[in-house]
Structure formats: C-alpha cells, structure tokens
Amino acid sequence: LQQLFAEELAGIGGGALCDFGWSAGGNQVATMRQILAPIADDPDLIYIADNGGLIMQGDRILYEQPIPESALLTSLDLLRQYPQCIKVFNGSEGALIDESDRERAGDALIYLQQYRYVDDLRNHPERIYKFAIADFTGHIAEICEALKPHLPEGVRLATSGNGWMDVTNANANKGLTLTWLQDYLGITP
C-alpha cells in the first residue's frame, strides 16, 4: 500500500512516503492529504510540503521557512514583464492565485487541493512558503534564467517541472528539512 501511495505522489510532482510516517514533496499539505486519503488523518503522519518550506503534523506546524515578504513583492514586480505567467502563492491557509490569472489557471489547479483567488497578491495576511510560477507557452526555462540575476537575497529559484518554476526561501529545501526532522525525531544517520 505504501508503494502505491509513493508512486501516486511521485506521479504528480514528486514526493516520498517511508516507514517512519512522513511524506515529502513540493506540493501543498492539502494536496498531499488528498493523495494519502486512507491514512491522511493518522496523527503521527508528518508532511514536508512546499519543497521543505513547511513541516506539519496534523494541524500543527513543526517547522517553517516562509519567504520574506520583501522578496515576494520584488518577485511580483519582476514578473510584470511576463504577463503569460500564472502566479500561485502556497501559504499557511492554502494557495492564493491572483484574480487576473483565473482564466488561465485551469492547468495549474490540478496540483492544488486548497486554493482561492485574491484581488491582489500583494495583500495577503498569511505566511508564504512557496511561490510557484507557471508558463505553459514553453518558455519557463528562459524566464527562469532571466529572473535569477534579479531576485532578491533570501530566495532561490528553480524549475520544478514542465512549465513550472518555484521560488522558495533560500534556507528551505527538502534535504535541510529532513535533517531538521531527523534531529526532531531523534533519528541518527
């Protein structure tokens, strides 16, 4: 059963499920819970979401590395020159999608279990762990390379799949997060 869940999780953007009861991936917690529905409510299950920006157990945040607000605003300013891009903020209350992207967001929604449209991504009250950018016109690699030199300190940009790139806190990645979780759980290498 665990192998089936791991294969299903890998099929929509990566992730892993292991015998210790954790799941890791680039998706939001709500999407991971949907995929793991038969065991999702297990109080011991730990989710590593948003490329390591968030660790949750049940409804409790164990660890977080949100993107600095100033970096989010600078990134949005940089993206104005790419109006074809769909912008998705993965936050503590689900994903936020700019209302102006509603007509084009269809392909992006398959990865989001919990989302809402907002009038302005600049005005949001929650912490943001991953800022996903989609371009389904075939130019995501070029956009990523054009943006990298202009991004503010404290964030990292990487392509994350066909038509996607992710902006995360520079200190957030699944490897560092697993190291933190290993220490938290008392697991030695």
Coordinates of N, CA, C and O in Angstrom, one line a residue:
L1 N 0.8 -1.2 0.0 CA 0.0 0.0 0.0 C 0.9 1.3 0.0 O 0.6 2.2 -0.7
Q2 N 1.9 1.3 0.8 CA 2.8 2.4 0.8 C 3.5 2.7 -0.5 O 3.6 3.8 -0.9
Q3 N 3.8 1.6 -1.2 CA 4.4 1.7 -2.5 C 3.5 2.4 -3.5 O 3.8 3.3 -4.3
L4 N 2.2 2.0 -3.4 CA 1.2 2.6 -4.3 C 1.0 4.1 -4.0 O 1.0 4.9 -5.0
F5 N 1.0 4.5 -2.8 CA 0.9 5.9 -2.4 C 2.2 6.6 -2.9 O 2.1 7.8 -3.4
A6 N 3.3 6.1 -2.7 CA 4.6 6.7 -3.2 C 4.6 6.9 -4.7 O 4.9 8.0 -5.2
E7 N 4.1 5.9 -5.4 CA 4.0 6.0 -6.9 C 3.0 7.1 -7.3 O 3.3 7.9 -8.2
E8 N 1.9 7.2 -6.6 CA 0.9 8.1 -6.9 C 1.4 9.5 -6.6 O 1.2 10.5 -7.4
L9 N 2.1 9.7 -5.5 CA 2.6 11.0 -5.1 C 3.7 11.4 -6.1 O 3.7 12.6 -6.6
A10 N 4.6 10.5 -6.5 CA 5.6 10.8 -7.5 C 5.0 11.2 -8.8 O 5.6 12.0 -9.5
G11 N 3.9 10.7 -9.1 CA 3.2 10.9 -10.4 C 2.7 12.3 -10.6 O 2.4 12.8 -11.7
I12 N 2.5 13.1 -9.5 CA 2.0 14.5 -9.6 C 3.0 15.5 -9.0 O 2.6 16.5 -8.6
G13 N 4.2 15.2 -9.1 CA 5.2 16.2 -8.8 C 6.2 15.8 -7.7 O 6.8 16.7 -7.1
G14 N 6.4 14.6 -7.5 CA 7.4 14.2 -6.6 C 6.9 13.9 -5.1 O 5.9 14.4 -4.8
G15 N 7.7 13.3 -4.4 CA 7.4 13.0 -3.0 C 7.8 11.6 -2.6 O 8.2 10.8 -3.4
A16 N 7.7 11.3 -1.3 CA 8.1 10.0 -0.8 C 7.3 9.7 0.4 O 6.9 10.6 1.2
L17 N 7.0 8.5 0.6 CA 6.4 8.0 1.9 C 7.3 6.9 2.4 O 7.7 6.0 1.7
C18 N 7.6 7.0 3.7 CA 8.5 6.0 4.2 C 7.9 5.3 5.4 O 6.9 5.8 5.9
D19 N 8.7 4.3 6.0 CA 8.2 3.6 7.1 C 8.1 4.4 8.4 O 7.4 4.0 9.3
F20 N 8.7 5.6 8.5 CA 8.7 6.4 9.6 C 7.4 7.2 9.7 O 7.2 7.9 10.7
G21 N 6.6 7.3 8.6 CA 5.4 8.0 8.7 C 5.5 9.5 8.2 O 4.9 10.3 8.8
W22 N 6.3 9.7 7.2 CA 6.3 11.1 6.7 C 6.2 11.0 5.1 O 6.5 10.1 4.5
S23 N 5.8 12.2 4.6 CA 5.6 12.3 3.2 C 6.3 13.7 2.8 O 6.0 14.7 3.5
A24 N 7.1 13.7 1.8 CA 7.8 14.9 1.4 C 7.6 15.2 -0.1 O 7.5 14.3 -0.9
G25 N 7.4 16.5 -0.4 CA 7.1 16.8 -1.8 C 7.1 18.3 -1.9 O 7.2 19.1 -1.0
G26 N 6.9 18.7 -3.2 CA 6.8 20.1 -3.5 C 5.4 20.7 -3.4 O 5.1 21.8 -3.5
N27 N 4.4 19.7 -3.2 CA 3.0 20.1 -3.1 C 2.6 20.7 -1.8 O 3.4 20.6 -0.8
Q28 N 1.4 21.3 -1.8 CA 0.9 21.8 -0.5 C 0.4 20.7 0.3 O 0.1 19.6 -0.2
V29 N 0.3 20.9 1.6 CA -0.2 19.8 2.5 C -1.6 19.3 2.1 O -1.8 18.1 2.1
A30 N -2.5 20.2 1.8 CA -3.8 19.7 1.4 C -3.8 18.8 0.3 O -4.6 17.8 0.2
T31 N -3.0 19.0 -0.7 CA -2.9 18.0 -1.9 C -2.3 16.7 -1.4 O -2.7 15.7 -1.8
M32 N -1.2 16.8 -0.6 CA -0.7 15.5 -0.1 C -1.7 14.7 0.7 O -1.7 13.5 0.6
R33 N -2.5 15.4 1.5 CA -3.5 14.8 2.3 C -4.5 14.1 1.4 O -5.0 13.0 1.7
Q34 N -4.9 14.7 0.3 CA -5.8 14.1 -0.6 C -5.3 12.8 -1.2 O -5.9 11.8 -1.3
I35 N -4.0 12.9 -1.6 CA -3.4 11.7 -2.2 C -3.3 10.6 -1.2 O -3.5 9.4 -1.6
L36 N -3.0 10.9 0.0 CA -2.8 9.9 1.0 C -4.1 9.7 1.9 O -4.0 9.2 3.0
A37 N -5.2 10.0 1.3 CA -6.5 10.0 2.0 C -6.8 8.8 2.9 O -7.2 9.0 4.0
P38 N -6.5 7.6 2.6 CA -6.7 6.5 3.5 C -6.0 6.6 4.8 O -6.4 6.1 5.8
I39 N -4.8 7.2 4.8 CA -4.0 7.4 6.0 C -3.8 8.8 6.4 O -3.1 9.1 7.4
A40 N -4.3 9.8 5.7 CA -4.0 11.2 5.9 C -4.3 11.7 7.3 O -3.7 12.6 7.7
D41 N -5.3 11.1 8.0 CA -5.7 11.6 9.3 C -4.9 10.9 10.4 O -5.1 11.2 11.6
D42 N -3.9 10.1 10.1 CA -3.1 9.5 11.1 C -2.4 10.6 11.8 O -1.6 11.4 11.2
P43 N -2.6 10.8 13.2 CA -2.0 11.9 13.9 C -0.4 11.9 13.9 O 0.2 12.9 14.2
D44 N 0.2 10.7 13.6 CA 1.6 10.6 13.6 C 2.2 10.9 12.3 O 3.5 11.1 12.2
L45 N 1.4 11.0 11.2 CA 1.9 11.3 9.9 C 2.5 12.7 9.8 O 1.8 13.7 10.2
I46 N 3.7 12.9 9.3 CA 4.3 14.2 9.2 C 4.4 14.5 7.7 O 4.9 13.7 6.9
Y47 N 4.0 15.8 7.3 CA 4.1 16.2 6.0 C 5.2 17.3 5.8 O 5.3 18.2 6.6
I48 N 6.1 17.0 4.8 CA 7.1 18.0 4.4 C 6.6 18.6 3.1 O 6.6 17.9 2.1
A49 N 6.1 19.8 3.1 CA 5.4 20.4 2.0 C 6.2 21.6 1.4 O 7.2 22.1 2.1
D50 N 5.8 22.0 0.3 CA 6.3 23.3 -0.4 C 7.8 23.3 -0.5 O 8.5 24.2 -0.1
N51 N 8.3 22.1 -0.9 CA 9.8 22.0 -1.1 C 10.6 22.2 0.1 O 11.7 22.7 0.1
G52 N 10.0 21.8 1.2 CA 10.8 21.9 2.5 C 10.5 23.2 3.3 O 11.1 23.4 4.3
G53 N 9.6 24.0 2.8 CA 9.3 25.3 3.5 C 8.4 25.1 4.7 O 8.3 26.0 5.5
L54 N 7.8 23.9 4.8 CA 6.8 23.7 5.8 C 6.8 22.2 6.2 O 6.8 21.3 5.4
I55 N 6.8 22.0 7.6 CA 6.6 20.7 8.1 C 5.4 20.7 9.0 O 5.3 21.6 9.9
M56 N 4.4 19.9 8.8 CA 3.2 19.8 9.6 C 3.0 18.4 10.1 O 3.2 17.4 9.4
Q57 N 2.4 18.3 11.3 CA 1.9 17.0 11.8 C 0.5 17.3 12.3 O 0.3 18.1 13.2
G58 N -0.5 16.7 11.7 CA -1.9 17.1 11.9 C -2.1 18.5 11.5 O -1.7 18.9 10.4
D59 N -2.6 19.4 12.4 CA -2.8 20.8 12.1 C -1.7 21.6 12.7 O -1.8 22.9 12.7
R60 N -0.7 21.0 13.2 CA 0.4 21.7 13.9 C 1.6 21.9 13.1 O 2.1 21.0 12.4
I61 N 2.1 23.2 13.0 CA 3.3 23.5 12.2 C 4.5 23.1 13.2 O 4.6 23.7 14.3
L62 N 5.3 22.2 12.7 CA 6.5 21.9 13.4 C 7.7 22.7 13.0 O 8.6 23.0 13.8
Y63 N 7.8 23.1 11.8 CA 8.9 23.8 11.2 C 8.5 24.6 10.0 O 7.6 24.2 9.3
E64 N 9.0 25.8 9.9 CA 8.6 26.6 8.7 C 9.8 27.6 8.3 O 10.5 28.0 9.1
Q65 N 9.9 27.8 7.0 CA 10.8 28.7 6.4 C 10.0 29.5 5.4 O 10.1 29.3 4.2
P66 N 9.2 30.5 5.8 CA 8.5 31.3 4.8 C 9.4 32.2 4.0 O 10.5 32.5 4.4
I67 N 8.9 32.6 2.9 CA 9.6 33.6 2.0 C 9.5 35.0 2.6 O 8.4 35.3 3.0
P68 N 10.6 35.7 2.7 CA 10.4 37.1 3.3 C 9.5 37.9 2.4 O 9.5 37.8 1.2
E69 N 8.6 38.7 3.1 CA 7.6 39.5 2.4 C 8.3 40.4 1.3 O 7.7 40.5 0.2
S70 N 9.4 41.0 1.6 CA 10.0 41.9 0.6 C 10.4 41.1 -0.6 O 10.4 41.7 -1.7
A71 N 10.9 39.9 -0.4 CA 11.2 39.1 -1.6 C 10.0 38.7 -2.4 O 10.1 38.7 -3.7
L72 N 8.9 38.5 -1.8 CA 7.7 38.2 -2.6 C 7.3 39.4 -3.4 O 6.9 39.3 -4.6
L73 N 7.3 40.6 -2.8 CA 6.9 41.8 -3.5 C 7.9 42.1 -4.7 O 7.4 42.4 -5.8
T74 N 9.2 41.9 -4.5 CA 10.1 42.1 -5.5 C 9.9 41.1 -6.7 O 10.0 41.5 -7.8
S75 N 9.6 39.9 -6.3 CA 9.4 38.9 -7.3 C 8.1 39.2 -8.2 O 8.1 39.0 -9.4
L76 N 7.1 39.7 -7.5 CA 5.9 40.1 -8.3 C 6.2 41.2 -9.2 O 5.7 41.2 -10.4
D77 N 7.0 42.2 -8.8 CA 7.4 43.3 -9.6 C 8.1 42.8 -10.9 O 7.9 43.2 -12.0
L78 N 9.1 41.8 -10.7 CA 9.8 41.3 -11.8 C 8.9 40.5 -12.8 O 9.2 40.6 -14.0
L79 N 7.9 39.9 -12.3 CA 7.0 39.1 -13.1 C 6.1 39.9 -14.0 O 5.4 39.4 -14.9
R80 N 6.0 41.2 -13.7 CA 5.1 42.0 -14.5 C 5.5 42.0 -16.0 O 4.6 42.2 -16.9
Q81 N 6.7 41.7 -16.3 CA 7.2 41.7 -17.7 C 6.8 40.4 -18.4 O 7.0 40.2 -19.6
Y82 N 6.2 39.4 -17.6 CA 5.8 38.1 -18.1 C 4.3 37.9 -17.8 O 4.0 37.1 -17.0
P83 N 3.4 38.6 -18.5 CA 2.0 38.5 -18.2 C 1.4 37.2 -18.5 O 0.3 36.9 -17.9
Q84 N 2.0 36.3 -19.2 CA 1.5 35.0 -19.5 C 1.7 34.0 -18.3 O 1.1 33.0 -18.3
C85 N 2.5 34.4 -17.3 CA 2.8 33.6 -16.2 C 1.6 33.6 -15.2 O 1.0 34.6 -14.9
I86 N 1.3 32.4 -14.7 CA 0.3 32.2 -13.6 C 1.1 32.2 -12.3 O 2.1 31.5 -12.2
K87 N 0.7 33.0 -11.4 CA 1.4 33.1 -10.1 C 0.5 32.4 -9.0 O -0.6 32.8 -8.8
V88 N 1.2 31.5 -8.2 CA 0.5 30.8 -7.2 C 1.3 30.9 -5.9 O 2.5 30.5 -5.9
F89 N 0.8 31.5 -4.8 CA 1.4 31.6 -3.5 C 0.9 30.4 -2.7 O -0.3 30.4 -2.4
N90 N 1.8 29.5 -2.2 CA 1.4 28.5 -1.3 C 1.6 29.0 0.1 O 2.7 29.2 0.5
G91 N 0.5 29.1 0.8 CA 0.6 29.7 2.1 C 0.1 28.9 3.2 O -0.3 27.7 3.0
S92 N 0.0 29.4 4.4 CA -0.4 28.7 5.6 C -1.9 28.3 5.5 O -2.4 27.4 6.2
E93 N -2.7 29.0 4.7 CA -4.1 28.8 4.6 C -4.5 28.2 3.2 O -5.6 28.4 2.7
G94 N -3.5 27.6 2.5 CA -3.8 27.1 1.1 C -3.1 28.0 0.1 O -2.3 28.9 0.5
A95 N -3.4 27.8 -1.1 CA -2.8 28.6 -2.2 C -3.6 29.8 -2.5 O -4.9 29.8 -2.4
L96 N -2.9 30.9 -2.9 CA -3.5 32.1 -3.4 C -3.2 32.3 -4.8 O -2.0 32.2 -5.2
I97 N -4.2 32.6 -5.6 CA -4.0 32.8 -7.1 C -4.5 34.2 -7.4 O -5.7 34.5 -7.0
D98 N -3.8 35.0 -8.1 CA -4.2 36.3 -8.5 C -5.5 36.2 -9.4 O -5.5 35.4 -10.3
E99 N -6.5 37.0 -9.1 CA -7.7 37.0 -9.8 C -7.5 37.2 -11.3 O -8.2 36.6 -12.1
S100 N -6.5 38.0 -11.7 CA -6.2 38.2 -13.1 C -5.7 37.0 -13.8 O -5.7 36.9 -15.0
D101 N -5.4 35.9 -13.1 CA -4.9 34.6 -13.7 C -6.0 33.6 -13.7 O -5.8 32.5 -14.2
R102 N -7.2 34.0 -13.3 CA -8.3 33.0 -13.2 C -8.6 32.3 -14.5 O -8.8 31.1 -14.6
E103 N -8.6 33.0 -15.6 CA -9.0 32.4 -16.9 C -7.9 31.4 -17.4 O -8.2 30.5 -18.1
R104 N -6.7 31.6 -17.0 CA -5.6 30.8 -17.4 C -5.1 29.7 -16.4 O -4.2 28.9 -16.6
A105 N -5.8 29.7 -15.2 CA -5.3 28.9 -14.1 C -5.7 27.4 -14.2 O -5.2 26.6 -13.4
G106 N -6.5 27.0 -15.1 CA -7.0 25.7 -15.2 C -6.0 24.6 -15.1 O -6.1 23.7 -14.3
D107 N -4.9 24.7 -15.9 CA -3.9 23.6 -15.8 C -3.1 23.6 -14.5 O -2.6 22.6 -14.1
A108 N -3.1 24.8 -13.8 CA -2.4 24.8 -12.5 C -3.2 24.2 -11.4 O -2.7 23.7 -10.4
L109 N -4.5 24.2 -11.5 CA -5.4 23.8 -10.5 C -5.3 22.3 -10.2 O -5.7 21.9 -9.1
I110 N -4.8 21.5 -11.1 CA -4.7 20.0 -10.9 C -3.8 19.7 -9.7 O -3.8 18.6 -9.2
Y111 N -2.9 20.6 -9.4 CA -1.9 20.4 -8.3 C -2.3 21.0 -7.0 O -1.6 20.9 -6.0
L112 N -3.5 21.6 -7.0 CA -3.9 22.4 -5.8 C -5.2 21.8 -5.3 O -6.3 21.9 -5.9
Q113 N -5.2 21.3 -4.1 CA -6.4 20.9 -3.4 C -7.2 22.0 -2.7 O -8.4 22.0 -2.7
Q114 N -6.4 23.0 -2.2 CA -7.0 24.1 -1.5 C -6.4 25.4 -2.0 O -5.2 25.6 -2.0
Y115 N -7.3 26.2 -2.6 CA -6.9 27.5 -3.2 C -8.0 28.5 -3.2 O -9.2 28.1 -3.0
R116 N -7.7 29.7 -3.3 CA -8.7 30.8 -3.5 C -8.1 31.9 -4.3 O -6.8 32.1 -4.4
Y117 N -8.9 32.6 -5.0 CA -8.5 33.8 -5.8 C -8.5 35.0 -5.0 O -9.4 35.2 -4.1
V118 N -7.5 35.9 -5.2 CA -7.4 37.1 -4.5 C -7.3 38.3 -5.5 O -6.7 38.1 -6.5
D119 N -7.8 39.4 -5.1 CA -7.7 40.6 -6.0 C -6.2 41.1 -6.2 O -5.9 41.6 -7.2
D120 N -5.4 40.9 -5.1 CA -4.0 41.4 -5.2 C -3.1 40.5 -4.4 O -3.3 40.5 -3.1
L121 N -2.2 39.8 -5.0 CA -1.3 39.0 -4.2 C -0.4 39.8 -3.3 O 0.2 39.3 -2.4
R122 N -0.3 41.1 -3.5 CA 0.5 41.9 -2.6 C -0.2 42.1 -1.2 O 0.5 42.4 -0.2
N123 N -1.5 41.8 -1.1 CA -2.2 42.0 0.2 C -2.7 40.7 0.6 O -3.8 40.3 0.3
H124 N -1.9 40.0 1.4 CA -2.3 38.7 2.0 C -1.8 38.6 3.4 O -0.7 39.1 3.7
P125 N -2.6 38.0 4.3 CA -2.2 38.0 5.7 C -1.3 36.9 6.1 O -0.8 36.8 7.2
E126 N -1.2 35.8 5.3 CA -0.5 34.6 5.7 C 0.9 34.5 5.3 O 1.4 35.2 4.4
R127 N 1.6 33.6 5.9 CA 3.0 33.3 5.6 C 3.0 32.5 4.3 O 2.2 31.6 4.1
I128 N 3.9 32.8 3.4 CA 4.0 32.1 2.1 C 5.3 31.2 2.1 O 6.4 31.8 2.4
Y129 N 5.1 30.0 1.8 CA 6.2 29.0 1.8 C 6.8 28.7 0.4 O 8.0 28.4 0.3
K130 N 6.0 28.8 -0.6 CA 6.5 28.6 -1.9 C 5.7 29.5 -2.9 O 4.5 29.6 -2.7
F131 N 6.3 30.1 -3.8 CA 5.7 30.9 -4.8 C 6.0 30.2 -6.2 O 7.1 30.1 -6.6
A132 N 4.9 29.6 -6.7 CA 5.0 28.8 -7.9 C 4.6 29.7 -9.1 O 3.7 30.5 -9.0
I133 N 5.4 29.6 -10.2 CA 5.1 30.4 -11.4 C 5.0 29.4 -12.5 O 5.8 28.5 -12.7
A134 N 3.9 29.5 -13.3 CA 3.6 28.6 -14.4 C 3.6 29.4 -15.7 O 3.0 30.5 -15.8
D135 N 4.2 28.8 -16.7 CA 4.2 29.3 -18.0 C 4.0 28.2 -19.0 O 4.9 27.4 -19.2
F136 N 2.8 28.0 -19.5 CA 2.5 26.9 -20.4 C 2.7 27.2 -21.9 O 2.2 26.5 -22.7
T137 N 3.5 28.2 -22.2 CA 3.8 28.6 -23.6 C 5.1 28.0 -24.0 O 5.6 28.3 -25.1
G138 N 5.8 27.3 -23.1 CA 7.1 26.6 -23.5 C 8.3 27.5 -23.2 O 9.4 27.1 -23.7
H139 N 8.2 28.5 -22.4 CA 9.4 29.4 -22.2 C 9.8 29.5 -20.7 O 10.5 30.4 -20.4
I140 N 9.4 28.5 -19.9 CA 9.7 28.6 -18.5 C 11.2 28.6 -18.2 O 11.7 29.4 -17.3
A141 N 12.0 27.9 -18.9 CA 13.5 27.9 -18.7 C 14.1 29.2 -19.0 O 14.9 29.7 -18.2
E142 N 13.6 29.9 -20.0 CA 14.2 31.2 -20.4 C 13.7 32.2 -19.4 O 14.5 33.1 -19.0
I143 N 12.5 32.1 -18.9 CA 12.0 33.1 -17.9 C 12.8 32.9 -16.6 O 13.2 33.9 -16.0
C144 N 13.0 31.7 -16.2 CA 13.7 31.3 -15.0 C 15.1 31.9 -15.1 O 15.6 32.6 -14.1
E145 N 15.8 31.7 -16.2 CA 17.2 32.3 -16.3 C 17.2 33.8 -16.4 O 18.1 34.4 -15.8
A146 N 16.2 34.4 -16.9 CA 16.1 35.9 -17.0 C 15.8 36.5 -15.6 O 16.3 37.5 -15.2
L147 N 15.1 35.8 -14.8 CA 14.7 36.3 -13.4 C 15.8 36.0 -12.4 O 16.0 36.9 -11.5
K148 N 16.6 35.0 -12.5 CA 17.6 34.6 -11.5 C 18.5 35.7 -11.0 O 18.6 36.0 -9.9
P149 N 19.1 36.5 -12.0 CA 20.0 37.5 -11.5 C 19.4 38.7 -10.8 O 20.0 39.5 -10.2
H150 N 18.0 38.8 -10.9 CA 17.3 40.0 -10.4 C 16.6 39.7 -9.1 O 16.0 40.6 -8.5
L151 N 16.6 38.4 -8.7 CA 15.8 38.1 -7.5 C 16.6 38.6 -6.2 O 17.8 38.7 -6.2
P152 N 15.8 39.0 -5.2 CA 16.4 39.5 -4.0 C 17.1 38.4 -3.2 O 16.9 37.2 -3.4
E153 N 18.0 38.8 -2.3 CA 18.6 37.8 -1.4 C 17.6 37.1 -0.6 O 16.5 37.7 -0.3
G154 N 17.9 35.9 -0.2 CA 17.0 35.2 0.7 C 16.0 34.3 0.0 O 15.2 33.6 0.7
V155 N 16.0 34.3 -1.3 CA 15.2 33.3 -2.1 C 16.0 32.5 -3.1 O 17.1 32.9 -3.5
R156 N 15.4 31.5 -3.5 CA 16.0 30.6 -4.5 C 15.0 30.3 -5.6 O 13.8 30.1 -5.3
L157 N 15.4 30.2 -6.8 CA 14.5 29.9 -7.9 C 15.0 28.7 -8.7 O 16.2 28.6 -8.9
A158 N 14.1 27.8 -9.0 CA 14.4 26.6 -9.7 C 13.2 26.1 -10.5 O 12.1 26.3 -10.1
T159 N 13.5 25.6 -11.7 CA 12.5 25.0 -12.5 C 12.0 23.7 -11.7 O 12.8 23.1 -11.0
S160 N 10.7 23.5 -11.7 CA 10.2 22.4 -10.9 C 9.4 21.4 -11.7 O 8.7 20.5 -11.1
G161 N 9.3 21.5 -13.0 CA 8.5 20.6 -13.8 C 8.2 21.2 -15.1 O 8.6 22.4 -15.4
N162 N 7.5 20.5 -15.9 CA 7.1 21.0 -17.2 C 6.2 22.3 -17.1 O 5.1 22.2 -16.7
G163 N 6.8 23.4 -17.4 CA 6.1 24.7 -17.3 C 6.1 25.4 -16.0 O 5.4 26.4 -15.9
W164 N 6.8 24.9 -15.0 CA 6.8 25.5 -13.7 C 8.1 25.9 -13.2 O 9.2 25.2 -13.5
M165 N 8.2 26.9 -12.3 CA 9.4 27.2 -11.5 C 8.9 27.6 -10.1 O 7.8 28.1 -10.0
D166 N 9.7 27.4 -9.2 CA 9.4 27.7 -7.8 C 10.3 28.7 -7.2 O 11.6 28.5 -7.4
V167 N 9.8 29.6 -6.4 CA 10.6 30.5 -5.6 C 10.4 30.1 -4.2 O 9.2 30.0 -3.7
T168 N 11.5 29.8 -3.4 CA 11.4 29.4 -2.0 C 12.4 30.2 -1.2 O 13.3 30.9 -1.8
N169 N 12.2 30.2 0.1 CA 13.2 30.7 1.0 C 14.5 30.0 0.7 O 14.5 28.8 0.5
A170 N 15.6 30.7 0.6 CA 16.9 30.1 0.3 C 17.3 29.1 1.3 O 18.1 28.2 1.0
N171 N 16.8 29.1 2.5 CA 17.1 28.1 3.5 C 16.1 26.9 3.5 O 16.2 26.1 4.4
A172 N 15.2 26.9 2.6 CA 14.2 25.8 2.6 C 14.5 24.9 1.4 O 14.5 25.3 0.3
N173 N 14.7 23.7 1.8 CA 14.8 22.6 0.8 C 14.6 21.3 1.5 O 14.7 21.2 2.7
K174 N 14.2 20.3 0.8 CA 13.8 19.0 1.4 C 15.0 18.4 2.2 O 14.8 17.8 3.2
G175 N 16.2 18.6 1.7 CA 17.3 18.0 2.4 C 17.6 18.6 3.7 O 17.7 17.9 4.7
L176 N 17.6 19.9 3.8 CA 17.7 20.6 5.1 C 16.6 20.3 6.1 O 16.7 20.1 7.3
T177 N 15.4 20.2 5.5 CA 14.2 20.0 6.3 C 14.3 18.6 6.8 O 13.9 18.3 8.0
L178 N 14.7 17.6 6.0 CA 14.8 16.2 6.5 C 15.9 16.1 7.6 O 15.7 15.4 8.6
T179 N 17.0 16.9 7.5 CA 18.0 17.0 8.6 C 17.3 17.5 9.9 O 17.6 16.9 11.0
W180 N 16.5 18.5 9.8 CA 15.9 19.1 10.9 C 14.9 18.0 11.5 O 14.9 17.8 12.7
L181 N 14.1 17.4 10.7 CA 13.2 16.4 11.1 C 13.9 15.2 11.8 O 13.4 14.6 12.8
Q182 N 15.0 14.8 11.2 CA 15.8 13.7 11.8 C 16.2 14.0 13.2 O 16.1 13.2 14.1
D183 N 16.7 15.2 13.4 CA 17.0 15.7 14.8 C 15.8 15.7 15.7 O 15.9 15.3 16.8
Y184 N 14.7 16.3 15.2 CA 13.5 16.4 15.9 C 13.0 15.1 16.4 O 12.5 14.9 17.5
L185 N 13.1 14.1 15.5 CA 12.6 12.7 15.9 C 13.6 11.9 16.6 O 13.3 10.7 17.0
G186 N 14.9 12.4 16.7 CA 15.9 11.6 17.3 C 16.4 10.5 16.5 O 16.9 9.5 17.1
I187 N 16.4 10.6 15.2 CA 16.9 9.6 14.3 C 18.4 9.9 14.0 O 18.7 11.0 13.5
T188 N 19.3 8.9 14.2 CA 20.7 9.2 13.9 C 21.0 8.7 12.5 O 20.3 7.7 12.0
P189 N 21.9 9.3 11.9 CA 22.3 8.9 10.5 C 22.8 7.4 10.4 O 23.3 6.9 11.3

